[in-house]
PDB file of C-alpha atoms in Angstrom:
ATOM      1  CA  UNK A   1    -117.845  55.737 -70.355  1.00 32.00           C
ATOM      2  CA  UNK A   2    -115.136  56.491 -68.097  1.00 38.00           C
ATOM      3  CA  UNK A   3    -113.749  53.768 -65.728  1.00 42.00           C
ATOM      4  CA  UNK A   4    -112.865  53.571 -61.786  1.00 46.00           C
ATOM      5  CA  UNK A   5    -110.217  51.700 -60.503  1.00 54.00           C
ATOM      6  CA  UNK A   6    -111.553  48.818 -60.705  1.00 51.00           C
ATOM      7  CA  UNK A   7    -112.892  48.916 -64.253  1.00 53.00           C
ATOM      8  CA  UNK A   8    -116.576  48.890 -63.352  1.00 73.00           C
ATOM      9  CA  UNK A   9    -118.900  52.261 -63.457  1.00 81.00           C
ATOM     10  CA  UNK A  10    -117.905  56.158 -61.808  1.00 89.00           C
ATOM     11  CA  UNK A  11    -120.390  58.044 -60.135  1.00 91.00           C
ATOM     12  CA  UNK A  12    -120.737  60.385 -63.248  1.00 92.00           C
ATOM     13  CA  UNK A  13    -121.504  57.184 -65.201  1.00 91.00           C
ATOM     14  CA  UNK A  14    -124.572  56.106 -62.856  1.00 93.00           C
ATOM     15  CA  UNK A  15    -125.984  59.595 -62.961  1.00 94.00           C
ATOM     16  CA  UNK A  16    -125.649  59.896 -66.884  1.00 94.00           C
ATOM     17  CA  UNK A  17    -127.773  56.394 -66.664  1.00 94.00           C
ATOM     18  CA  UNK A  18    -130.374  57.555 -64.322  1.00 96.00           C
ATOM     19  CA  UNK A  19    -130.497  61.167 -66.623  1.00 95.00           C
ATOM     20  CA  UNK A  20    -133.424  60.049 -69.035  1.00 97.00           C
ATOM     21  CA  UNK A  21    -133.503  61.740 -72.489  1.00 96.00           C
ATOM     22  CA  UNK A  22    -137.145  62.709 -73.180  1.00 97.00           C
ATOM     23  CA  UNK A  23    -138.713  61.792 -76.407  1.00 97.00           C
ATOM     24  CA  UNK A  24    -142.148  62.770 -75.676  1.00 97.00           C
ATOM     25  CA  UNK A  25    -145.088  63.930 -73.849  1.00 97.00           C
ATOM     26  CA  UNK A  26    -144.662  60.898 -71.250  1.00 97.00           C
ATOM     27  CA  UNK A  27    -142.340  58.856 -72.499  1.00 98.00           C
ATOM     28  CA  UNK A  28    -138.525  58.571 -72.198  1.00 98.00           C
ATOM     29  CA  UNK A  29    -135.551  56.776 -72.998  1.00 97.00           C
ATOM     30  CA  UNK A  30    -133.141  55.106 -71.149  1.00 96.00           C
ATOM     31  CA  UNK A  31    -129.514  53.648 -72.081  1.00 94.00           C
ATOM     32  CA  UNK A  32    -127.605  50.594 -70.256  1.00 91.00           C
ATOM     33  CA  UNK A  33    -123.828  51.005 -69.482  1.00 85.00           C
ATOM     34  CA  UNK A  34    -121.248  49.161 -70.697  1.00 75.00           C
ATOM     35  CA  UNK A  35    -120.468  47.296 -68.048  1.00 64.00           C
ATOM     36  CA  UNK A  36    -122.716  45.008 -65.229  1.00 61.00           C
ATOM     37  CA  UNK A  37    -124.071  41.767 -65.592  1.00 63.00           C
ATOM     38  CA  UNK A  38    -125.281  40.333 -68.589  1.00 64.00           C
ATOM     39  CA  UNK A  39    -128.386  41.284 -68.162  1.00 78.00           C
ATOM     40  CA  UNK A  40    -130.196  44.882 -67.084  1.00 90.00           C
ATOM     41  CA  UNK A  41    -129.715  45.511 -63.619  1.00 91.00           C
ATOM     42  CA  UNK A  42    -132.852  45.214 -61.785  1.00 93.00           C
ATOM     43  CA  UNK A  43    -131.929  48.486 -59.342  1.00 94.00           C
ATOM     44  CA  UNK A  44    -131.237  50.243 -62.701  1.00 95.00           C
ATOM     45  CA  UNK A  45    -134.876  49.663 -64.543  1.00 96.00           C
ATOM     46  CA  UNK A  46    -136.008  50.828 -61.525  1.00 97.00           C
ATOM     47  CA  UNK A  47    -134.094  53.351 -60.907  1.00 97.00           C
ATOM     48  CA  UNK A  48    -135.260  54.746 -64.711  1.00 98.00           C
ATOM     49  CA  UNK A  49    -138.617  54.349 -64.247  1.00 98.00           C
ATOM     50  CA  UNK A  50    -138.865  56.006 -61.058  1.00 98.00           C
ATOM     51  CA  UNK A  51    -136.945  59.427 -62.072  1.00 98.00           C
ATOM     52  CA  UNK A  52    -138.988  58.726 -65.664  1.00 98.00           C
ATOM     53  CA  UNK A  53    -142.422  58.849 -62.682  1.00 98.00           C
ATOM     54  CA  UNK A  54    -140.990  62.124 -60.931  1.00 97.00           C
ATOM     55  CA  UNK A  55    -140.731  63.753 -63.973  1.00 97.00           C
ATOM     56  CA  UNK A  56    -144.533  64.463 -64.668  1.00 98.00           C
ATOM     57  CA  UNK A  57    -145.046  64.800 -60.820  1.00 97.00           C
ATOM     58  CA  UNK A  58    -145.140  68.798 -59.146  1.00 94.00           C
ATOM     59  CA  UNK A  59    -141.977  68.476 -57.300  1.00 91.00           C
ATOM     60  CA  UNK A  60    -143.286  69.499 -54.063  1.00 93.00           C
ATOM     61  CA  UNK A  61    -144.503  65.413 -53.912  1.00 96.00           C
ATOM     62  CA  UNK A  62    -142.598  63.386 -53.229  1.00 96.00           C
ATOM     63  CA  UNK A  63    -142.541  59.399 -54.025  1.00 97.00           C
ATOM     64  CA  UNK A  64    -143.442  57.470 -50.695  1.00 98.00           C
ATOM     65  CA  UNK A  65    -144.558  53.987 -52.416  1.00 98.00           C
ATOM     66  CA  UNK A  66    -143.193  52.229 -55.330  1.00 98.00           C
ATOM     67  CA  UNK A  67    -144.358  48.926 -56.464  1.00 98.00           C
ATOM     68  CA  UNK A  68    -142.266  46.988 -59.214  1.00 98.00           C
ATOM     69  CA  UNK A  69    -142.223  43.664 -61.386  1.00 98.00           C
ATOM     70  CA  UNK A  70    -139.146  42.271 -63.423  1.00 97.00           C
ATOM     71  CA  UNK A  71    -141.335  40.789 -66.554  1.00 96.00           C
ATOM     72  CA  UNK A  72    -138.631  39.704 -68.658  1.00 94.00           C
ATOM     73  CA  UNK A  73    -134.666  39.695 -69.266  1.00 92.00           C
ATOM     74  CA  UNK A  74    -133.808  43.426 -70.054  1.00 92.00           C
ATOM     75  CA  UNK A  75    -131.104  44.126 -72.888  1.00 92.00           C
ATOM     76  CA  UNK A  76    -128.056  45.947 -71.853  1.00 92.00           C
ATOM     77  CA  UNK A  77    -127.211  46.271 -75.777  1.00 92.00           C
ATOM     78  CA  UNK A  78    -131.001  47.991 -76.667  1.00 94.00           C
ATOM     79  CA  UNK A  79    -131.954  51.464 -75.247  1.00 96.00           C
ATOM     80  CA  UNK A  80    -135.158  51.098 -72.973  1.00 97.00           C
ATOM     81  CA  UNK A  81    -138.215  52.989 -74.145  1.00 98.00           C
ATOM     82  CA  UNK A  82    -140.187  53.933 -70.319  1.00 98.00           C
ATOM     83  CA  UNK A  83    -144.078  55.165 -70.916  1.00 98.00           C
ATOM     84  CA  UNK A  84    -145.466  57.019 -67.955  1.00 98.00           C
ATOM     85  CA  UNK A  85    -149.311  56.931 -67.418  1.00 98.00           C
ATOM     86  CA  UNK A  86    -150.819  59.803 -65.658  1.00 98.00           C
ATOM     87  CA  UNK A  87    -153.035  57.666 -63.260  1.00 98.00           C
ATOM     88  CA  UNK A  88    -154.122  60.162 -61.302  1.00 97.00           C
ATOM     89  CA  UNK A  89    -153.604  63.494 -60.015  1.00 97.00           C
ATOM     90  CA  UNK A  90    -155.839  64.013 -56.166  1.00 95.00           C
ATOM     91  CA  UNK A  91    -155.406  66.672 -54.366  1.00 94.00           C
ATOM     92  CA  UNK A  92    -152.890  64.785 -51.895  1.00 95.00           C
ATOM     93  CA  UNK A  93    -151.643  61.554 -53.954  1.00 97.00           C
ATOM     94  CA  UNK A  94    -150.563  61.052 -57.771  1.00 98.00           C
ATOM     95  CA  UNK A  95    -149.953  58.111 -58.969  1.00 98.00           C
ATOM     96  CA  UNK A  96    -148.181  56.684 -61.885  1.00 98.00           C
ATOM     97  CA  UNK A  97    -148.150  53.745 -63.678  1.00 98.00           C
ATOM     98  CA  UNK A  98    -144.064  52.959 -65.888  1.00 98.00           C
ATOM     99  CA  UNK A  99    -143.842  50.514 -68.529  1.00 98.00           C
ATOM    100  CA  UNK A 100    -140.124  49.768 -70.017  1.00 98.00           C
ATOM    101  CA  UNK A 101    -140.403  48.320 -73.269  1.00 98.00           C
ATOM    102  CA  UNK A 102    -137.630  46.770 -75.380  1.00 97.00           C
ATOM    103  CA  UNK A 103    -138.312  45.238 -78.497  1.00 96.00           C
ATOM    104  CA  UNK A 104    -141.544  46.024 -78.435  1.00 96.00           C
ATOM    105  CA  UNK A 105    -142.202  44.420 -75.345  1.00 97.00           C
ATOM    106  CA  UNK A 106    -142.707  45.403 -72.101  1.00 98.00           C
ATOM    107  CA  UNK A 107    -140.046  43.764 -69.518  1.00 97.00           C
ATOM    108  CA  UNK A 108    -140.339  45.889 -66.648  1.00 97.00           C
ATOM    109  CA  UNK A 109    -143.493  47.973 -64.899  1.00 98.00           C
ATOM    110  CA  UNK A 110    -143.739  49.971 -61.607  1.00 98.00           C
ATOM    111  CA  UNK A 111    -146.915  52.123 -59.910  1.00 98.00           C
ATOM    112  CA  UNK A 112    -145.585  55.003 -57.814  1.00 98.00           C
ATOM    113  CA  UNK A 113    -147.465  56.884 -55.513  1.00 98.00           C
ATOM    114  CA  UNK A 114    -146.206  60.579 -54.818  1.00 98.00           C
ATOM    115  CA  UNK A 115    -147.410  62.775 -51.622  1.00 97.00           C
ATOM    116  CA  UNK A 116    -147.028  66.703 -50.763  1.00 93.00           C
ATOM    117  CA  UNK A 117    -146.209  66.739 -46.959  1.00 90.00           C
ATOM    118  CA  UNK A 118    -148.504  66.842 -43.910  1.00 94.00           C
ATOM    119  CA  UNK A 119    -147.599  66.348 -40.506  1.00 94.00           C
ATOM    120  CA  UNK A 120    -149.017  63.676 -38.437  1.00 95.00           C
ATOM    121  CA  UNK A 121    -148.222  60.763 -35.989  1.00 96.00           C
ATOM    122  CA  UNK A 122    -144.433  59.169 -36.025  1.00 96.00           C
ATOM    123  CA  UNK A 123    -143.063  56.394 -34.556  1.00 97.00           C
ATOM    124  CA  UNK A 124    -140.188  53.601 -35.857  1.00 98.00           C
ATOM    125  CA  UNK A 125    -138.763  50.625 -35.370  1.00 97.00           C
ATOM    126  CA  UNK A 126    -134.925  50.807 -33.274  1.00 97.00           C
ATOM    127  CA  UNK A 127    -132.015  51.042 -35.409  1.00 98.00           C
ATOM    128  CA  UNK A 128    -129.261  48.030 -35.015  1.00 97.00           C
ATOM    129  CA  UNK A 129    -126.257  48.859 -32.654  1.00 97.00           C
ATOM    130  CA  UNK A 130    -123.537  48.159 -35.292  1.00 97.00           C
ATOM    131  CA  UNK A 131    -120.114  49.741 -35.942  1.00 97.00           C
ATOM    132  CA  UNK A 132    -119.994  52.355 -37.398  1.00 97.00           C
ATOM    133  CA  UNK A 133    -118.955  52.222 -41.029  1.00 97.00           C
ATOM    134  CA  UNK A 134    -115.714  54.229 -41.032  1.00 95.00           C
ATOM    135  CA  UNK A 135    -114.374  51.317 -38.360  1.00 96.00           C
ATOM    136  CA  UNK A 136    -115.502  49.091 -41.596  1.00 96.00           C
ATOM    137  CA  UNK A 137    -113.508  47.680 -44.500  1.00 94.00           C
ATOM    138  CA  UNK A 138    -115.129  47.493 -47.454  1.00 91.00           C
ATOM    139  CA  UNK A 139    -116.716  44.908 -49.825  1.00 88.00           C
ATOM    140  CA  UNK A 140    -114.238  44.872 -52.346  1.00 88.00           C
ATOM    141  CA  UNK A 141    -111.618  44.749 -49.815  1.00 89.00           C
ATOM    142  CA  UNK A 142    -113.092  42.302 -48.273  1.00 89.00           C
ATOM    143  CA  UNK A 143    -113.476  40.248 -51.207  1.00 87.00           C
ATOM    144  CA  UNK A 144    -109.858  40.928 -52.102  1.00 86.00           C
ATOM    145  CA  UNK A 145    -108.370  39.401 -49.225  1.00 82.00           C
ATOM    146  CA  UNK A 146    -110.794  36.548 -49.077  1.00 82.00           C
ATOM    147  CA  UNK A 147    -109.756  35.301 -53.126  1.00 78.00           C
ATOM    148  CA  UNK A 148    -107.154  37.850 -54.342  1.00 74.00           C
ATOM    149  CA  UNK A 149    -109.771  39.203 -56.503  1.00 74.00           C
ATOM    150  CA  UNK A 150    -111.813  41.981 -56.968  1.00 68.00           C
ATOM    151  CA  UNK A 151    -115.121  39.413 -58.326  1.00 66.00           C
ATOM    152  CA  UNK A 152    -116.610  41.436 -61.478  1.00 67.00           C
ATOM    153  CA  UNK A 153    -119.993  41.536 -59.597  1.00 65.00           C
ATOM    154  CA  UNK A 154    -119.096  43.772 -56.824  1.00 64.00           C
ATOM    155  CA  UNK A 155    -117.018  45.528 -59.126  1.00 69.00           C
ATOM    156  CA  UNK A 156    -118.887  47.139 -61.610  1.00 75.00           C
ATOM    157  CA  UNK A 157    -121.084  49.380 -59.369  1.00 86.00           C
ATOM    158  CA  UNK A 158    -119.610  53.161 -57.807  1.00 89.00           C
ATOM    159  CA  UNK A 159    -121.866  52.138 -54.396  1.00 92.00           C
ATOM    160  CA  UNK A 160    -119.403  51.843 -51.569  1.00 94.00           C
ATOM    161  CA  UNK A 161    -120.908  49.231 -49.496  1.00 95.00           C
ATOM    162  CA  UNK A 162    -119.409  48.170 -45.926  1.00 97.00           C
ATOM    163  CA  UNK A 163    -121.238  44.953 -44.718  1.00 96.00           C
ATOM    164  CA  UNK A 164    -121.197  44.407 -41.124  1.00 97.00           C
ATOM    165  CA  UNK A 165    -121.490  40.298 -40.907  1.00 95.00           C
ATOM    166  CA  UNK A 166    -120.161  37.742 -42.829  1.00 94.00           C
ATOM    167  CA  UNK A 167    -120.381  37.345 -46.766  1.00 92.00           C
ATOM    168  CA  UNK A 168    -122.181  34.754 -48.407  1.00 90.00           C
ATOM    169  CA  UNK A 169    -118.968  33.345 -49.542  1.00 89.00           C
ATOM    170  CA  UNK A 170    -117.673  33.102 -45.939  1.00 91.00           C
ATOM    171  CA  UNK A 171    -120.580  31.298 -44.746  1.00 93.00           C
ATOM    172  CA  UNK A 172    -120.472  28.840 -47.777  1.00 91.00           C
ATOM    173  CA  UNK A 173    -117.089  27.737 -46.040  1.00 90.00           C
ATOM    174  CA  UNK A 174    -117.808  28.334 -42.848  1.00 93.00           C
ATOM    175  CA  UNK A 175    -121.465  27.042 -41.361  1.00 94.00           C
ATOM    176  CA  UNK A 176    -121.167  28.827 -38.167  1.00 95.00           C
ATOM    177  CA  UNK A 177    -121.126  32.476 -39.945  1.00 95.00           C
ATOM    178  CA  UNK A 178    -124.592  31.260 -41.806  1.00 96.00           C
ATOM    179  CA  UNK A 179    -127.734  34.045 -41.136  1.00 97.00           C
ATOM    180  CA  UNK A 180    -130.433  35.868 -42.196  1.00 97.00           C
ATOM    181  CA  UNK A 181    -129.336  38.649 -41.268  1.00 97.00           C
ATOM    182  CA  UNK A 182    -127.746  40.929 -43.610  1.00 97.00           C
ATOM    183  CA  UNK A 183    -126.385  44.550 -42.708  1.00 98.00           C
ATOM    184  CA  UNK A 184    -124.744  46.842 -44.775  1.00 98.00           C
ATOM    185  CA  UNK A 185    -123.245  50.064 -44.490  1.00 98.00           C
ATOM    186  CA  UNK A 186    -124.164  52.210 -48.344  1.00 97.00           C
ATOM    187  CA  UNK A 187    -123.210  55.686 -49.293  1.00 96.00           C
ATOM    188  CA  UNK A 188    -122.412  57.504 -52.980  1.00 94.00           C
ATOM    189  CA  UNK A 189    -118.747  58.755 -51.686  1.00 86.00           C
ATOM    190  CA  UNK A 190    -118.728  61.800 -54.107  1.00 90.00           C
ATOM    191  CA  UNK A 191    -121.257  64.841 -53.466  1.00 91.00           C
ATOM    192  CA  UNK A 192    -124.828  64.538 -55.115  1.00 94.00           C
ATOM    193  CA  UNK A 193    -127.120  67.904 -56.338  1.00 93.00           C
ATOM    194  CA  UNK A 194    -130.313  68.641 -53.379  1.00 93.00           C
ATOM    195  CA  UNK A 195    -132.826  67.020 -55.871  1.00 94.00           C
ATOM    196  CA  UNK A 196    -134.580  64.826 -53.554  1.00 94.00           C
ATOM    197  CA  UNK A 197    -135.618  62.606 -56.446  1.00 95.00           C
ATOM    198  CA  UNK A 198    -132.258  61.848 -57.376  1.00 96.00           C
ATOM    199  CA  UNK A 199    -131.164  60.206 -53.626  1.00 97.00           C
ATOM    200  CA  UNK A 200    -134.490  58.311 -53.999  1.00 97.00           C
ATOM    201  CA  UNK A 201    -133.868  56.932 -57.100  1.00 97.00           C
ATOM    202  CA  UNK A 202    -130.118  56.352 -56.584  1.00 97.00           C
ATOM    203  CA  UNK A 203    -131.517  54.170 -52.905  1.00 97.00           C
ATOM    204  CA  UNK A 204    -134.015  52.394 -55.544  1.00 97.00           C
ATOM    205  CA  UNK A 205    -130.847  51.600 -57.321  1.00 96.00           C
ATOM    206  CA  UNK A 206    -129.028  50.479 -54.369  1.00 96.00           C
ATOM    207  CA  UNK A 207    -131.852  48.787 -52.703  1.00 97.00           C
ATOM    208  CA  UNK A 208    -131.259  45.529 -55.429  1.00 95.00           C
ATOM    209  CA  UNK A 209    -127.646  45.279 -55.072  1.00 93.00           C
ATOM    210  CA  UNK A 210    -127.320  42.550 -52.124  1.00 93.00           C
ATOM    211  CA  UNK A 211    -131.106  41.537 -50.432  1.00 95.00           C
ATOM    212  CA  UNK A 212    -131.376  38.276 -52.511  1.00 95.00           C
ATOM    213  CA  UNK A 213    -127.335  37.454 -51.138  1.00 94.00           C
ATOM    214  CA  UNK A 214    -129.537  37.493 -47.478  1.00 96.00           C
ATOM    215  CA  UNK A 215    -130.900  34.491 -48.490  1.00 96.00           C
ATOM    216  CA  UNK A 216    -127.269  32.746 -50.041  1.00 95.00           C
ATOM    217  CA  UNK A 217    -126.322  33.630 -46.772  1.00 95.00           C
ATOM    218  CA  UNK A 218    -128.508  32.394 -44.789  1.00 96.00           C
ATOM    219  CA  UNK A 219    -127.669  28.774 -46.975  1.00 95.00           C
ATOM    220  CA  UNK A 220    -124.249  29.258 -46.687  1.00 93.00           C
ATOM    221  CA  UNK A 221    -123.844  29.410 -50.583  1.00 92.00           C
ATOM    222  CA  UNK A 222    -121.997  31.788 -53.044  1.00 84.00           C
ATOM    223  CA  UNK A 223    -122.881  32.363 -56.630  1.00 80.00           C
ATOM    224  CA  UNK A 224    -121.814  29.502 -58.346  1.00 82.00           C
ATOM    225  CA  UNK A 225    -123.948  27.163 -59.147  1.00 88.00           C
ATOM    226  CA  UNK A 226    -127.270  29.696 -58.424  1.00 90.00           C
ATOM    227  CA  UNK A 227    -129.527  31.306 -61.015  1.00 91.00           C
ATOM    228  CA  UNK A 228    -130.771  34.420 -59.661  1.00 91.00           C
ATOM    229  CA  UNK A 229    -133.326  37.322 -60.953  1.00 92.00           C
ATOM    230  CA  UNK A 230    -135.460  39.997 -59.221  1.00 94.00           C
ATOM    231  CA  UNK A 231    -139.383  39.401 -59.620  1.00 96.00           C
ATOM    232  CA  UNK A 232    -140.909  42.103 -57.737  1.00 97.00           C
ATOM    233  CA  UNK A 233    -139.765  45.030 -55.362  1.00 98.00           C
ATOM    234  CA  UNK A 234    -141.534  47.619 -53.368  1.00 98.00           C
ATOM    235  CA  UNK A 235    -140.206  50.298 -52.002  1.00 98.00           C
ATOM    236  CA  UNK A 236    -141.628  52.820 -49.216  1.00 98.00           C
ATOM    237  CA  UNK A 237    -139.664  55.718 -48.278  1.00 98.00           C
ATOM    238  CA  UNK A 238    -140.950  57.357 -45.002  1.00 98.00           C
ATOM    239  CA  UNK A 239    -138.500  60.306 -44.249  1.00 97.00           C
ATOM    240  CA  UNK A 240    -135.766  62.717 -46.153  1.00 96.00           C
ATOM    241  CA  UNK A 241    -132.250  61.415 -46.924  1.00 98.00           C
ATOM    242  CA  UNK A 242    -129.192  61.871 -48.696  1.00 97.00           C
ATOM    243  CA  UNK A 243    -127.902  58.689 -50.693  1.00 97.00           C
ATOM    244  CA  UNK A 244    -124.115  60.354 -50.071  1.00 96.00           C
ATOM    245  CA  UNK A 245    -124.733  60.315 -46.447  1.00 97.00           C
ATOM    246  CA  UNK A 246    -124.198  56.233 -44.472  1.00 98.00           C
ATOM    247  CA  UNK A 247    -126.888  54.840 -44.786  1.00 98.00           C
ATOM    248  CA  UNK A 248    -127.863  50.975 -43.163  1.00 98.00           C
ATOM    249  CA  UNK A 249    -129.539  48.665 -44.543  1.00 98.00           C
ATOM    250  CA  UNK A 250    -131.069  46.284 -42.750  1.00 98.00           C
ATOM    251  CA  UNK A 251    -131.519  43.499 -44.533  1.00 98.00           C
ATOM    252  CA  UNK A 252    -133.024  39.797 -43.199  1.00 98.00           C
ATOM    253  CA  UNK A 253    -134.364  36.890 -45.275  1.00 98.00           C
ATOM    254  CA  UNK A 254    -137.754  35.069 -43.467  1.00 98.00           C
ATOM    255  CA  UNK A 255    -138.550  32.607 -46.138  1.00 98.00           C
ATOM    256  CA  UNK A 256    -137.086  30.477 -49.438  1.00 97.00           C
ATOM    257  CA  UNK A 257    -139.432  27.779 -50.786  1.00 97.00           C
ATOM    258  CA  UNK A 258    -140.341  27.020 -54.628  1.00 96.00           C
ATOM    259  CA  UNK A 259    -137.033  28.664 -56.135  1.00 96.00           C
ATOM    260  CA  UNK A 260    -138.584  31.687 -54.789  1.00 97.00           C
ATOM    261  CA  UNK A 261    -136.872  33.830 -51.887  1.00 97.00           C
ATOM    262  CA  UNK A 262    -138.080  36.452 -50.221  1.00 98.00           C
ATOM    263  CA  UNK A 263    -136.255  39.215 -48.403  1.00 98.00           C
ATOM    264  CA  UNK A 264    -136.858  42.524 -46.778  1.00 98.00           C
ATOM    265  CA  UNK A 265    -134.544  46.116 -45.611  1.00 98.00           C
ATOM    266  CA  UNK A 266    -134.894  49.009 -43.526  1.00 98.00           C
ATOM    267  CA  UNK A 267    -132.846  51.652 -44.056  1.00 98.00           C
ATOM    268  CA  UNK A 268    -131.490  53.904 -41.947  1.00 98.00           C
ATOM    269  CA  UNK A 269    -129.289  56.951 -41.533  1.00 98.00           C
ATOM    270  CA  UNK A 270    -126.398  56.746 -39.568  1.00 97.00           C
ATOM    271  CA  UNK A 271    -128.302  59.479 -36.880  1.00 96.00           C
ATOM    272  CA  UNK A 272    -130.536  56.216 -36.451  1.00 98.00           C
ATOM    273  CA  UNK A 273    -134.198  57.689 -38.669  1.00 98.00           C
ATOM    274  CA  UNK A 274    -136.060  54.528 -40.571  1.00 98.00           C
ATOM    275  CA  UNK A 275    -135.912  56.366 -44.079  1.00 98.00           C
ATOM    276  CA  UNK A 276    -137.076  53.499 -46.047  1.00 98.00           C
ATOM    277  CA  UNK A 277    -138.432  50.341 -46.176  1.00 98.00           C
ATOM    278  CA  UNK A 278    -137.783  47.416 -48.758  1.00 98.00           C
ATOM    279  CA  UNK A 279    -139.119  44.146 -49.504  1.00 98.00           C
ATOM    280  CA  UNK A 280    -138.586  41.823 -52.690  1.00 98.00           C
ATOM    281  CA  UNK A 281    -138.762  38.072 -53.983  1.00 98.00           C
ATOM    282  CA  UNK A 282    -136.826  36.493 -56.131  1.00 97.00           C
ATOM    283  CA  UNK A 283    -135.645  33.684 -58.134  1.00 96.00           C
ATOM    284  CA  UNK A 284    -133.735  31.475 -56.397  1.00 95.00           C
ATOM    285  CA  UNK A 285    -132.894  28.348 -58.792  1.00 94.00           C
ATOM    286  CA  UNK A 286    -129.974  26.085 -58.194  1.00 92.00           C
ATOM    287  CA  UNK A 287    -128.189  25.096 -61.691  1.00 88.00           C
ATOM    288  CA  UNK A 288    -125.672  23.270 -61.224  1.00 69.00           C
ATOM    289  CA  UNK A 289    -123.680  21.393 -58.661  1.00 51.00           C
ATOM    290  CA  UNK A 290    -121.676  23.775 -56.201  1.00 45.00           C
ATOM    291  CA  UNK A 291    -118.647  24.710 -57.900  1.00 45.00           C
ATOM    292  CA  UNK A 292    -119.378  24.870 -61.514  1.00 41.00           C
ATOM    293  CA  UNK A 293    -120.832  28.341 -62.693  1.00 42.00           C
ATOM    294  CA  UNK A 294    -123.878  28.552 -63.273  1.00 40.00           C
TER     295      UNK A 294
END
């Protein structure tokens, strides 16, 4: 496997991970990279499961929603087997249920609905007024300026992320920077094939990178002394988009309670089209005093 300049995945690595191996009708096998979090990254599992679902659906039907639950931590040393249940093939909608399995147990479930394009009513929430992405430094550059290195948590994936506001590590040291909003420009930095499912799966992957960090930002906490894990994840896809064009991920957190935090996001194209909505609840457990490793 190749490495980028930070020692993480390249885009080719990520595309290879999303290219599942068919091993039987409705059964696929996915692998994990040898770099990344100790547990399998939730966005990877969700993206792979959506690939599996999409490969059983006619190409003229596009995913419009998904709902997923993270049941058990994934083992990156073991392939994930994805079993697709063809729940329904209707005249307008197609429904699929996917179960990700490791060591004989379900670690993840996803339900996805696909719909052919139809005309209808249209409206959308306005895009926030933010600086253009080319006016902003990358997250990696900002972290390097802050701590003199690029932490592994920000360097293992190939998504170019450019935060508009403060980082959680900055809010940890300056309470005035605490905010419930977290706006980030993101994109894949190389041209991708013209496969709508691929672009949706890459956005599914990227959508899990910063949502729970939004909850930390509201409390002036960074990852130190915190155990976090995605619990469930839902997405709705409203309009076509490309993951290799800049997308504004406008995230916010309305609440945290009971060692769980809720975050949601709206995804806009650079031209202002609202293309995707995201909601996630995650475990956010205080496991150590500030300054101690989780």
